[in-house]
PDB file of C-alpha atoms and ligand atoms in Angstrom:
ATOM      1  CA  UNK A   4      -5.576  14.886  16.197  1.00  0.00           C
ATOM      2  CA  UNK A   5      -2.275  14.847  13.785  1.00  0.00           C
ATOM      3  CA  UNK A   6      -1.027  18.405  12.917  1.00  0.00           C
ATOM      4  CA  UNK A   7       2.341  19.106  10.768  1.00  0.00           C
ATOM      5  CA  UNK A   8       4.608  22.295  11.539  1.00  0.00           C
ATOM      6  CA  UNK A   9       2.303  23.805   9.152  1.00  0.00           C
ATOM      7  CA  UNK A  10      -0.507  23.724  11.175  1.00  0.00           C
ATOM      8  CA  UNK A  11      -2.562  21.489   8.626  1.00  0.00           C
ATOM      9  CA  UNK A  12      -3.931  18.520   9.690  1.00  0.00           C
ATOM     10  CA  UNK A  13      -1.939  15.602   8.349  1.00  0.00           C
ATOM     11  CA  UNK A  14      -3.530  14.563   4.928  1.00  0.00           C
ATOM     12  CA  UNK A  15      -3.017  10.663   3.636  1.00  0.00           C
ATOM     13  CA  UNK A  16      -3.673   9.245   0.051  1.00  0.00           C
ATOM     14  CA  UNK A  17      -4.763   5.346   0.666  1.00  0.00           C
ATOM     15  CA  UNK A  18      -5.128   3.578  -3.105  1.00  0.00           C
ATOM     16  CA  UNK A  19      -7.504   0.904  -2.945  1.00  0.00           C
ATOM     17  CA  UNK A  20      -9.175   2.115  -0.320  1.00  0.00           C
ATOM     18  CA  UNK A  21     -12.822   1.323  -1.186  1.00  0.00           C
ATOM     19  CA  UNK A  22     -12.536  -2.034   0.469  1.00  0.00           C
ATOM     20  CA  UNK A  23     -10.345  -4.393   2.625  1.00  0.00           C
ATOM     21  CA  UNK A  24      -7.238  -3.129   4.535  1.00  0.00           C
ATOM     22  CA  UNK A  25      -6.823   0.127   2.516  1.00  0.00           C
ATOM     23  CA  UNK A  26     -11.015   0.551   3.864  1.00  0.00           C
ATOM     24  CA  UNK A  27      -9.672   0.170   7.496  1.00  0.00           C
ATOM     25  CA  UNK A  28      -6.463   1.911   7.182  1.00  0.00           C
ATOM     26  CA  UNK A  29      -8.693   4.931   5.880  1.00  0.00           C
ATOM     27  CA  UNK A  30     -11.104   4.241   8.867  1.00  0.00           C
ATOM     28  CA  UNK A  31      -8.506   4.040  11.356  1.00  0.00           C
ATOM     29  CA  UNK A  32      -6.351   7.501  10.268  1.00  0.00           C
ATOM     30  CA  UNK A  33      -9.787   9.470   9.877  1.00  0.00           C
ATOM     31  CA  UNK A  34     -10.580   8.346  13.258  1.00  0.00           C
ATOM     32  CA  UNK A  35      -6.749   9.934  14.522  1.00  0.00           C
ATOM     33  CA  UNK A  36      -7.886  12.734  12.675  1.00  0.00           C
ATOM     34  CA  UNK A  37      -5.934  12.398   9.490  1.00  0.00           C
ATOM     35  CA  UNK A  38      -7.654  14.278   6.193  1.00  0.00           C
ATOM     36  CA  UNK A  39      -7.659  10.866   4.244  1.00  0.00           C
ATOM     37  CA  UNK A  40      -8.349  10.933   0.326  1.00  0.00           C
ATOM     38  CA  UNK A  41      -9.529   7.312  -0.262  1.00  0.00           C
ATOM     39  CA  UNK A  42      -8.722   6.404  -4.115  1.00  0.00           C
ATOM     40  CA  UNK A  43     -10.517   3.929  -6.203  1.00  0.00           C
ATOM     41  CA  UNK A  44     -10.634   3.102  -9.279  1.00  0.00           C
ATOM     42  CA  UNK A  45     -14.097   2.672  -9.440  1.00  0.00           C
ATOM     43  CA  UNK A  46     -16.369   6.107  -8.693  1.00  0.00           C
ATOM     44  CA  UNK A  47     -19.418   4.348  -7.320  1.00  0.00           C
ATOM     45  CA  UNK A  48     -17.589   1.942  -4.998  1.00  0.00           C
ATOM     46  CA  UNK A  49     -14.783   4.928  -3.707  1.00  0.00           C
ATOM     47  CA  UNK A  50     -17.648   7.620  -3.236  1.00  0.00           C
ATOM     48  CA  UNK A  51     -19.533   5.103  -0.904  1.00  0.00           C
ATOM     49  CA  UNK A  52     -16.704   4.347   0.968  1.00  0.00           C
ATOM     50  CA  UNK A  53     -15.501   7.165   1.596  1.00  0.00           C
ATOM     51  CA  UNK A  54     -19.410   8.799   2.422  1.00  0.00           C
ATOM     52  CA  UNK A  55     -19.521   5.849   5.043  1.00  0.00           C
ATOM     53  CA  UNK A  56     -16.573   6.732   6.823  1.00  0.00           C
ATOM     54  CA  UNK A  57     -16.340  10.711   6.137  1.00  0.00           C
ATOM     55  CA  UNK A  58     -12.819  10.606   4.418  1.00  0.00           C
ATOM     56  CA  UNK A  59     -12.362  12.225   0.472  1.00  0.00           C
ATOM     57  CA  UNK A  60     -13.207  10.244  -2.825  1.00  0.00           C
ATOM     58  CA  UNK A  61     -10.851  10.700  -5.175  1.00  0.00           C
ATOM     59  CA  UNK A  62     -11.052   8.680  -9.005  1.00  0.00           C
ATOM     60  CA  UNK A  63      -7.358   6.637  -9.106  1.00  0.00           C
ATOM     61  CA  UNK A  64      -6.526   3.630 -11.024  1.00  0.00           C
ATOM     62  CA  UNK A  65      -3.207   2.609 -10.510  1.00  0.00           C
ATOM     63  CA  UNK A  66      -2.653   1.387 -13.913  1.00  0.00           C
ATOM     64  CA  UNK A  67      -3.682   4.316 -15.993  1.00  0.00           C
ATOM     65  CA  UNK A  68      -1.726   7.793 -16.104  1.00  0.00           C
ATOM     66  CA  UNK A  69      -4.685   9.538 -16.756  1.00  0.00           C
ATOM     67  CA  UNK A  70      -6.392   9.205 -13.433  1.00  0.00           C
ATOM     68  CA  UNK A  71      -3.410   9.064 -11.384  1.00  0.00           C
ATOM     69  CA  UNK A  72      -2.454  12.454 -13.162  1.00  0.00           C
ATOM     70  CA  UNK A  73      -5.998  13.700 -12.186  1.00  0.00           C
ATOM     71  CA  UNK A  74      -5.764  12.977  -8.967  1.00  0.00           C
ATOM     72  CA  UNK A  75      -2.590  14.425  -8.389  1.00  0.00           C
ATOM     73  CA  UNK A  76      -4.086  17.452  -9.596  1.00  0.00           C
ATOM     74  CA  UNK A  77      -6.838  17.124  -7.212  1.00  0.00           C
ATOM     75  CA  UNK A  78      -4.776  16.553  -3.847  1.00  0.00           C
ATOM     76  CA  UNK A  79      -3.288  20.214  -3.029  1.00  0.00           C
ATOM     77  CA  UNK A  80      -1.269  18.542   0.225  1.00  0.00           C
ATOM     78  CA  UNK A  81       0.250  15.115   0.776  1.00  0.00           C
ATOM     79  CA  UNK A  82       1.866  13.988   4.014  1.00  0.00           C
ATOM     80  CA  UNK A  83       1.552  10.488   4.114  1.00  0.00           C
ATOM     81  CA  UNK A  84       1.168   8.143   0.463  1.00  0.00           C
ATOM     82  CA  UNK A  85      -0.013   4.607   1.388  1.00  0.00           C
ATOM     83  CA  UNK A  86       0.604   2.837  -1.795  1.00  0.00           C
ATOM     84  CA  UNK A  87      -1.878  -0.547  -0.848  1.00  0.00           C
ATOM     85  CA  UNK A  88      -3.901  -1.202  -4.262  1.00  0.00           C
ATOM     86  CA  UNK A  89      -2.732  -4.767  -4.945  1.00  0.00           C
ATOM     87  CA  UNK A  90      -4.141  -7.983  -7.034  1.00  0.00           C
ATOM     88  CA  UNK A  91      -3.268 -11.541  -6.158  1.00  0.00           C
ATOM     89  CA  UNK A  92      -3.195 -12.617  -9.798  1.00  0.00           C
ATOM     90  CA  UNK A  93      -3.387 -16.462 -10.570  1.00  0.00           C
ATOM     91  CA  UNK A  94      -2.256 -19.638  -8.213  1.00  0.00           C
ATOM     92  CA  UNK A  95      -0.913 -22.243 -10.232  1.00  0.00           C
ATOM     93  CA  UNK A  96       2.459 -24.390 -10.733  1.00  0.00           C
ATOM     94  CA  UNK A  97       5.561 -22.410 -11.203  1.00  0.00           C
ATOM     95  CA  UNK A  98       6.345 -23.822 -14.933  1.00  0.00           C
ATOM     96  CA  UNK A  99       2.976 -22.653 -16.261  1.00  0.00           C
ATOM     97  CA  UNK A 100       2.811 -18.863 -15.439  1.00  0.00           C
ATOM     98  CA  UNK A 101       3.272 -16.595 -18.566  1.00  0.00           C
ATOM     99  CA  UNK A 102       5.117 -13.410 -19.129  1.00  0.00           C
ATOM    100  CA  UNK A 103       1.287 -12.598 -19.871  1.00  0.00           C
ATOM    101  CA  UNK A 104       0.308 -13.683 -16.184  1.00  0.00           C
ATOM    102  CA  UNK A 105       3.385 -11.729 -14.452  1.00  0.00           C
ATOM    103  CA  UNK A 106       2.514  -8.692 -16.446  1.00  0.00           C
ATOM    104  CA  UNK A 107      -0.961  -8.572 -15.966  1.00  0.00           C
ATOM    105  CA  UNK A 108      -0.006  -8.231 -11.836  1.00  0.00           C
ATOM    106  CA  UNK A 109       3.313  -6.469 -12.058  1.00  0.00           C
ATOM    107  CA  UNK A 110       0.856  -3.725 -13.576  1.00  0.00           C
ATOM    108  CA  UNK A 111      -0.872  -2.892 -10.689  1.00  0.00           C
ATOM    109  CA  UNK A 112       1.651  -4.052  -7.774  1.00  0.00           C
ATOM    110  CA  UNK A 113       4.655  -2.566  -9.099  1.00  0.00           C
ATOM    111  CA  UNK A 114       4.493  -0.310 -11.869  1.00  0.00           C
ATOM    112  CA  UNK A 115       1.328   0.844 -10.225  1.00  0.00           C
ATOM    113  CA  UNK A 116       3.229   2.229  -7.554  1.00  0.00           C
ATOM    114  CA  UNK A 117       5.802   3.734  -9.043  1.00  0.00           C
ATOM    115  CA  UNK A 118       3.001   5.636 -11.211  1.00  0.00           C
ATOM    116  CA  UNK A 119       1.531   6.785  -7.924  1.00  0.00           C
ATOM    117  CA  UNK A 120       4.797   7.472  -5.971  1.00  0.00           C
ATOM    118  CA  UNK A 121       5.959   9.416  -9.341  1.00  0.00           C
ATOM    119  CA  UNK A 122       2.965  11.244  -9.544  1.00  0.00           C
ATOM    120  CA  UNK A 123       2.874  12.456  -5.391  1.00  0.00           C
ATOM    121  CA  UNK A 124       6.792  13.007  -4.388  1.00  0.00           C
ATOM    122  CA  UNK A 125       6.372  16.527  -5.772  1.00  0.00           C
ATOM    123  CA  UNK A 126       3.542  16.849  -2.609  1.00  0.00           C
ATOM    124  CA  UNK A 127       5.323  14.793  -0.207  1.00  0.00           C
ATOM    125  CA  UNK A 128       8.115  16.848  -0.746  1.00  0.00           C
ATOM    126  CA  UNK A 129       6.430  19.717   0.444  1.00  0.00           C
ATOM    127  CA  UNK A 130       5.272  18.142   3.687  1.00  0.00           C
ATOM    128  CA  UNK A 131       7.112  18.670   7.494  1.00  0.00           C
ATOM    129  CA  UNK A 132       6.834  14.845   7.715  1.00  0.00           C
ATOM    130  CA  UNK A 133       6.788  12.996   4.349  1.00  0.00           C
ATOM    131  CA  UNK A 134       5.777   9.261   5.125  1.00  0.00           C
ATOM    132  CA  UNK A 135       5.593   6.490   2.392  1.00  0.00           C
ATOM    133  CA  UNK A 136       3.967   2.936   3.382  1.00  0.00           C
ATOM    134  CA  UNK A 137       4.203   0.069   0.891  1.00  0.00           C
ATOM    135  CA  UNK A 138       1.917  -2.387   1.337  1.00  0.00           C
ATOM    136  CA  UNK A 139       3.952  -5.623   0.353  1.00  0.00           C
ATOM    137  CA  UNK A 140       3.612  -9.213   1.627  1.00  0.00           C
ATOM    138  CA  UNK A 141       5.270 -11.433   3.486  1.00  0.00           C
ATOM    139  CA  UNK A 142       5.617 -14.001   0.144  1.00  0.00           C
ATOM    140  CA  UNK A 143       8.060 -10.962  -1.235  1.00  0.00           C
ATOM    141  CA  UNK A 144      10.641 -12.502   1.256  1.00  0.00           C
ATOM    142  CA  UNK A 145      13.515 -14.350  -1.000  1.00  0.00           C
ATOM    143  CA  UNK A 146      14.975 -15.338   2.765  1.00  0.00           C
ATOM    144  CA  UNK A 147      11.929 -17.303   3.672  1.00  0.00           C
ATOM    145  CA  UNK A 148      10.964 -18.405   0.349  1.00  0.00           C
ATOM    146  CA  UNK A 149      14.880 -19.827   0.251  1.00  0.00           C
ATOM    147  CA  UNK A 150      13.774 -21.912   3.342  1.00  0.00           C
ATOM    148  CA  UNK A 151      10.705 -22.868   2.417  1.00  0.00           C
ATOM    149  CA  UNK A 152      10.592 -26.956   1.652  1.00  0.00           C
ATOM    150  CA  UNK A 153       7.821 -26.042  -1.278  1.00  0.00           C
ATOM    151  CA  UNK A 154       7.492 -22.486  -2.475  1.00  0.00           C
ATOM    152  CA  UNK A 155       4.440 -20.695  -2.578  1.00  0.00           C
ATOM    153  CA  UNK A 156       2.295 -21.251  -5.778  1.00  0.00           C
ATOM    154  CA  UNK A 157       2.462 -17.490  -6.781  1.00  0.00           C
ATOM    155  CA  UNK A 158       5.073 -16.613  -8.787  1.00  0.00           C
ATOM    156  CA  UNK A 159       3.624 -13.562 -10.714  1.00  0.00           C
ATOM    157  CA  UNK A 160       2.238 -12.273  -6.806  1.00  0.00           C
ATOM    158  CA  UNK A 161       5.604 -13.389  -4.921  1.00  0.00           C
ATOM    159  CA  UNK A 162       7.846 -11.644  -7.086  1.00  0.00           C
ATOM    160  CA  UNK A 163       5.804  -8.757  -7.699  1.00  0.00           C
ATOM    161  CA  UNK A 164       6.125  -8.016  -4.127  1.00  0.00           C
ATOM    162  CA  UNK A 165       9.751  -8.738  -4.199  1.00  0.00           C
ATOM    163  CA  UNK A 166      10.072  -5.662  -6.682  1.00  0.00           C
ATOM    164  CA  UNK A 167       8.055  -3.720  -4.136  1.00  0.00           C
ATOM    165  CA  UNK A 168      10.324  -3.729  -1.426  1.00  0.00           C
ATOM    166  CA  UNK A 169      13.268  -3.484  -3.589  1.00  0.00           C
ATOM    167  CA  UNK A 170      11.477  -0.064  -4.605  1.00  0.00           C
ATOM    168  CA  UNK A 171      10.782   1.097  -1.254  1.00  0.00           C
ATOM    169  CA  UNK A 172      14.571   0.510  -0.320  1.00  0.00           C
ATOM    170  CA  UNK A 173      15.918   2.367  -3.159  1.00  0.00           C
ATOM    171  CA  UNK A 174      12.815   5.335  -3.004  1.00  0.00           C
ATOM    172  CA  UNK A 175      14.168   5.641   0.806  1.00  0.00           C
ATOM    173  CA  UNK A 176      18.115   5.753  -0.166  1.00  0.00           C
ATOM    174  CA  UNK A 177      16.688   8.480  -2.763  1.00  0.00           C
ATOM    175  CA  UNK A 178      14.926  10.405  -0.678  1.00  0.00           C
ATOM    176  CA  UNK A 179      16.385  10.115   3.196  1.00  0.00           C
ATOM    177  CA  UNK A 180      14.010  12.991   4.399  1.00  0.00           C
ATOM    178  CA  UNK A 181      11.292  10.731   3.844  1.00  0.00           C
ATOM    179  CA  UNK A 182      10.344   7.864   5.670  1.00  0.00           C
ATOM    180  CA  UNK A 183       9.488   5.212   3.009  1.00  0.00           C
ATOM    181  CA  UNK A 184       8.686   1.499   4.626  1.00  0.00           C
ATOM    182  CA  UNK A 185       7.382  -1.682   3.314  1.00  0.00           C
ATOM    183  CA  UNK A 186       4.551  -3.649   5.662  1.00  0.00           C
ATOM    184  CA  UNK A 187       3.323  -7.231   5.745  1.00  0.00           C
ATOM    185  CA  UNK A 188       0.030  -7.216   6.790  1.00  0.00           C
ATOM    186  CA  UNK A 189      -0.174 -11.027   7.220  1.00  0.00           C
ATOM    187  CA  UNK A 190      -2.620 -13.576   6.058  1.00  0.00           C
ATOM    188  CA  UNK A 191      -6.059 -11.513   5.885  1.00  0.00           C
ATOM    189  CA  UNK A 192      -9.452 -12.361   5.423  1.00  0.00           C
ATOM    190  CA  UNK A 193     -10.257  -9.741   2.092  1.00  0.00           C
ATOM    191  CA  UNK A 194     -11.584 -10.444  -1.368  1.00  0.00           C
ATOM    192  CA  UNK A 195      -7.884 -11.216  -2.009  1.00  0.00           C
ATOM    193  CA  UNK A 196      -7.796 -14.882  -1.253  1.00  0.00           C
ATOM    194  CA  UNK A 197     -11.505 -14.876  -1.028  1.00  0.00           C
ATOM    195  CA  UNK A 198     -11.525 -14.238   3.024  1.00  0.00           C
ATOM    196  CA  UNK A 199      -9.272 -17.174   3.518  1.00  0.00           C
ATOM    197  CA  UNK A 200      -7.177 -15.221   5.379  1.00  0.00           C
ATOM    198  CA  UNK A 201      -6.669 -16.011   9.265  1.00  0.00           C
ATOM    199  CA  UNK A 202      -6.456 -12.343   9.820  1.00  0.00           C
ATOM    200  CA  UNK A 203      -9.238 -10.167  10.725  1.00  0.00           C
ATOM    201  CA  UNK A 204      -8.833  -6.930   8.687  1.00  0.00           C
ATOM    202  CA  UNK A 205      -8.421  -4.711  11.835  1.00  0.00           C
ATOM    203  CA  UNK A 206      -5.292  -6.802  12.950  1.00  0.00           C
ATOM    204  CA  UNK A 207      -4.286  -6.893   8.772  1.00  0.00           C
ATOM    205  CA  UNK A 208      -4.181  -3.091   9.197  1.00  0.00           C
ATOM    206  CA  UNK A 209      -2.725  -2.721  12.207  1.00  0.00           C
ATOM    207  CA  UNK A 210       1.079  -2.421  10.859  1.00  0.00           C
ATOM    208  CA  UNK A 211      -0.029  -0.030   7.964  1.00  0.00           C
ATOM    209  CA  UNK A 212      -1.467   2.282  10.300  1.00  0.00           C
ATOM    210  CA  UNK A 213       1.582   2.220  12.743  1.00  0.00           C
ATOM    211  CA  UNK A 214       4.171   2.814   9.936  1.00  0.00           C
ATOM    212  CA  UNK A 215       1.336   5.368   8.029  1.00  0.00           C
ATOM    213  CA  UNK A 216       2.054   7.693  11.880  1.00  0.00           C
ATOM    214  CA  UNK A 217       5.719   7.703  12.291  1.00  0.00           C
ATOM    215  CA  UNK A 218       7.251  10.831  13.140  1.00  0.00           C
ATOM    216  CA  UNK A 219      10.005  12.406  11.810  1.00  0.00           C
ATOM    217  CA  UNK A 220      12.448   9.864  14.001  1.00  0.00           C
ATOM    218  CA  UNK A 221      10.881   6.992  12.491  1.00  0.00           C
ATOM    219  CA  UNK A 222      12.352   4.222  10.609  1.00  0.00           C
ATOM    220  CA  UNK A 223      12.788   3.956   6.758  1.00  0.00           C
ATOM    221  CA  UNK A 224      13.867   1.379   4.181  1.00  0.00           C
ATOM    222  CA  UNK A 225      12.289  -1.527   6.679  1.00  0.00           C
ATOM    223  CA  UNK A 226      10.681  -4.306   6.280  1.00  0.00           C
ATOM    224  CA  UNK A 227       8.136  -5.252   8.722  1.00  0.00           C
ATOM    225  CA  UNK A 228       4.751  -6.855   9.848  1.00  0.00           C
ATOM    226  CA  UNK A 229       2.729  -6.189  13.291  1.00  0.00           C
ATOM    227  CA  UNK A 230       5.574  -8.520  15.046  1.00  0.00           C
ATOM    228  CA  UNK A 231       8.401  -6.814  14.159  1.00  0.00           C
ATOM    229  CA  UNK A 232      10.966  -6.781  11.598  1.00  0.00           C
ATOM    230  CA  UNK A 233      11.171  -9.257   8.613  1.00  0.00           C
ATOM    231  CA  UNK A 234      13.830 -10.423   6.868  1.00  0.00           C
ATOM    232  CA  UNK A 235      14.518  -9.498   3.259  1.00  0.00           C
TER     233      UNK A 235
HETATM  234  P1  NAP B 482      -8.804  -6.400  -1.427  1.00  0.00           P
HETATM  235  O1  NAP B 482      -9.846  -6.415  -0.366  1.00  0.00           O
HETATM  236  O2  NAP B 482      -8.986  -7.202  -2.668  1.00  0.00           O
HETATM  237  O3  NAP B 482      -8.510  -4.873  -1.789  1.00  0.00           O
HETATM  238  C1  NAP B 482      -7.683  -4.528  -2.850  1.00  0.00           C
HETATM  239  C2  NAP B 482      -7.956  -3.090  -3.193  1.00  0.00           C
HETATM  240  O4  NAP B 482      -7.087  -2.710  -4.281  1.00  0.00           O
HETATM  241  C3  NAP B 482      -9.401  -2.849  -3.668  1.00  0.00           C
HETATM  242  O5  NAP B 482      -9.843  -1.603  -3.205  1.00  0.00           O
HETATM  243  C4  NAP B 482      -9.233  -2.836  -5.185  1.00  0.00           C
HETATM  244  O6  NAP B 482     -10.250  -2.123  -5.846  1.00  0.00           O
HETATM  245  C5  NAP B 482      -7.911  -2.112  -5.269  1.00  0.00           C
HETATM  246  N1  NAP B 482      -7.322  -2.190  -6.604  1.00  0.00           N
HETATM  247  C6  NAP B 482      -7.016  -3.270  -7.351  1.00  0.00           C
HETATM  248  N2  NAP B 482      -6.539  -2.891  -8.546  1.00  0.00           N
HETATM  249  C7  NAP B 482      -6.551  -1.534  -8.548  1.00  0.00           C
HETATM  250  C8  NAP B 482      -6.177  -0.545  -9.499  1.00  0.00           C
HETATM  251  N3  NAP B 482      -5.721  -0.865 -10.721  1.00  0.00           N
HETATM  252  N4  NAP B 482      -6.308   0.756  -9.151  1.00  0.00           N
HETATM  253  C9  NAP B 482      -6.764   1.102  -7.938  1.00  0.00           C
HETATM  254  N5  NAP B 482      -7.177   0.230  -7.008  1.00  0.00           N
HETATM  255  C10 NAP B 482      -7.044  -1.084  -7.320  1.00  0.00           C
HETATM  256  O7  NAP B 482      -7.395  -6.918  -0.855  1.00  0.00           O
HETATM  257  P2  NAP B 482      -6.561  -6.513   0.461  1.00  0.00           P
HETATM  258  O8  NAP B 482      -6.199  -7.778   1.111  1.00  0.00           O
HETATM  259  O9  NAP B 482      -7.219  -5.451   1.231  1.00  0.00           O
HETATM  260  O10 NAP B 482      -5.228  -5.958  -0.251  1.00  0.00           O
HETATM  261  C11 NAP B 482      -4.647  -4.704   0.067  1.00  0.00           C
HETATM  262  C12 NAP B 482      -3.140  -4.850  -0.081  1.00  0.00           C
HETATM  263  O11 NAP B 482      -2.662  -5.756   0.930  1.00  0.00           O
HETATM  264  C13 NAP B 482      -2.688  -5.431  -1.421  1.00  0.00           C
HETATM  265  O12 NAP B 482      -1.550  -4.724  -1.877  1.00  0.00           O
HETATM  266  C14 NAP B 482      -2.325  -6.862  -1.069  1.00  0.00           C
HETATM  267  O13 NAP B 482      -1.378  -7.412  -1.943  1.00  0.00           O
HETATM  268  C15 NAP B 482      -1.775  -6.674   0.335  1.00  0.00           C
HETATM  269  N6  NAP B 482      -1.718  -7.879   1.171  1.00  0.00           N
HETATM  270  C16 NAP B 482      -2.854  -8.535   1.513  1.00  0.00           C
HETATM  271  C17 NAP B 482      -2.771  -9.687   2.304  1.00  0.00           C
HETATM  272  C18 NAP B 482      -3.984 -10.453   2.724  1.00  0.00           C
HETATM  273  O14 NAP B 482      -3.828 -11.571   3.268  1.00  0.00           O
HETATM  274  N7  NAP B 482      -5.202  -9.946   2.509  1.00  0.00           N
HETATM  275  C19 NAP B 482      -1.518 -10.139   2.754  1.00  0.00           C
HETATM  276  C20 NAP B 482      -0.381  -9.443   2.377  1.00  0.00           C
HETATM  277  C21 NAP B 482      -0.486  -8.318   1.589  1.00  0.00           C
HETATM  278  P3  NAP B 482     -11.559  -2.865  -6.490  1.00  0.00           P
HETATM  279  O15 NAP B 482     -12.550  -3.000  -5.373  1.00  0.00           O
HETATM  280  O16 NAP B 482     -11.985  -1.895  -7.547  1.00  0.00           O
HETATM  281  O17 NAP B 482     -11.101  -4.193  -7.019  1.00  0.00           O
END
């Protein structure tokens, strides 16, 4: 069981959490005895998750201030934000994405993060042991997408990602008595790339969980996946 200096159980915010990694993040803190609110966008799917695994349902799109307001409202206590609602957006050539296609994903996987971190740094502040996990991707890496002999199709998802850990460095410059980290999960078998993954979701999880339970002598403003560390 996790307990702050408070006292409190440690309490975790997981976005996207009605399926995929954010579903077995969620399973896996509840199960080290975190409080977990698991947010969805969508009531019906987020109530059922969180029933079947006895964490919190809370209504949050990442995309709308509204609900992301509401639910700040709603959570009294915040240790640990994972930030892990994401969209894949389209696959195709480089030359025909649109500024309509980037901003379609950039909506969700980056401003949608920065609406949620916005909303919850007033709670995190408040915590003994303020943790922030960004769930980013391994295609945000400019070093291995430099060495790559054909990029990745996925310019709108790639680069979105990109922005993501460039957030999480400058969030954990901001704020050094947090610990704010960016994970690669690695190639996962989710409704993302329509269980192509290699991944199961338990191993997909495993580094969001580990960086989700640092203590206060963790790491932040890193860049990692289960192996170790990545590079930028
Ligand atoms: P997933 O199974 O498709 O889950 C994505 C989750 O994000 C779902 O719960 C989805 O909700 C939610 N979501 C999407 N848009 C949202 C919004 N506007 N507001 C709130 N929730 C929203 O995919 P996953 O693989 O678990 O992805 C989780 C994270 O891991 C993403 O950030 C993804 O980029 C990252 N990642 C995945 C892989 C991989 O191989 N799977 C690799 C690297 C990184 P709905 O059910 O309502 O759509």
């Amino acid at each position: 069981m996790t307990i702050g200096d408070s006292g409190r159980m440690t309490t975790t915010l997981v976005t996207g959490a009605n399926k995929g990694l954010g579903f077995e993040t969620a399973r896996r803190l509840i199960a080290e005895g975190h409080t977990v609110w698991m947010g969805a966008r969508d009531a019906g799917r987020g109530r059922r998750a969180a029933d079947e695994l006895g964490g919190r349902f809370v209504q949050l799109d990442v995309t709308d201030d509204d609900s992301v307001q509401a639910a700040a409202g709603l959570v009294e206590d915040l240790d640990v934000l994972i930030n892990n609602a994401g969209i894949a957006g389209p696959y195709k050539q480089q030359g025909d994405f649109t500024a309509g296609d980037l901003a379609a994903v950039y909506a969700t996987n980056v401003f949608g993060v920065v609406r949620v971190t916005h909303a919850f740094l007033p709670l995190l502040a408040r915590s003994d042991n303020p943790v922030i996990v960004n769930v980013s991707s391994g295609l945000a890496s400019i070093s291995r997408t430099l060495e790559a002999e054909v990029p990745y199709p996925g310019l709108a998802y790639g680069s979105s990602k990109t922005a993501v850990n460039m957030l999480t460095v400058q969030y954990a410059k901001a704020f050094p008595a947090m610990r704010i980290n960016c994970v690669e999960p690695g190639y996962t078998a989710t409704a993302l790339n329509g269980f192509q993954g290699h991944q199961t979701v338990p191993e997909g999880a495993e580094v969001i969980v580990r960086m989700a339970t640092i203590g206060p002598d963790g790491p932040t403003a890193t860049y990692t996946d289960r192996h170790g560390v990545l590079p930028w």
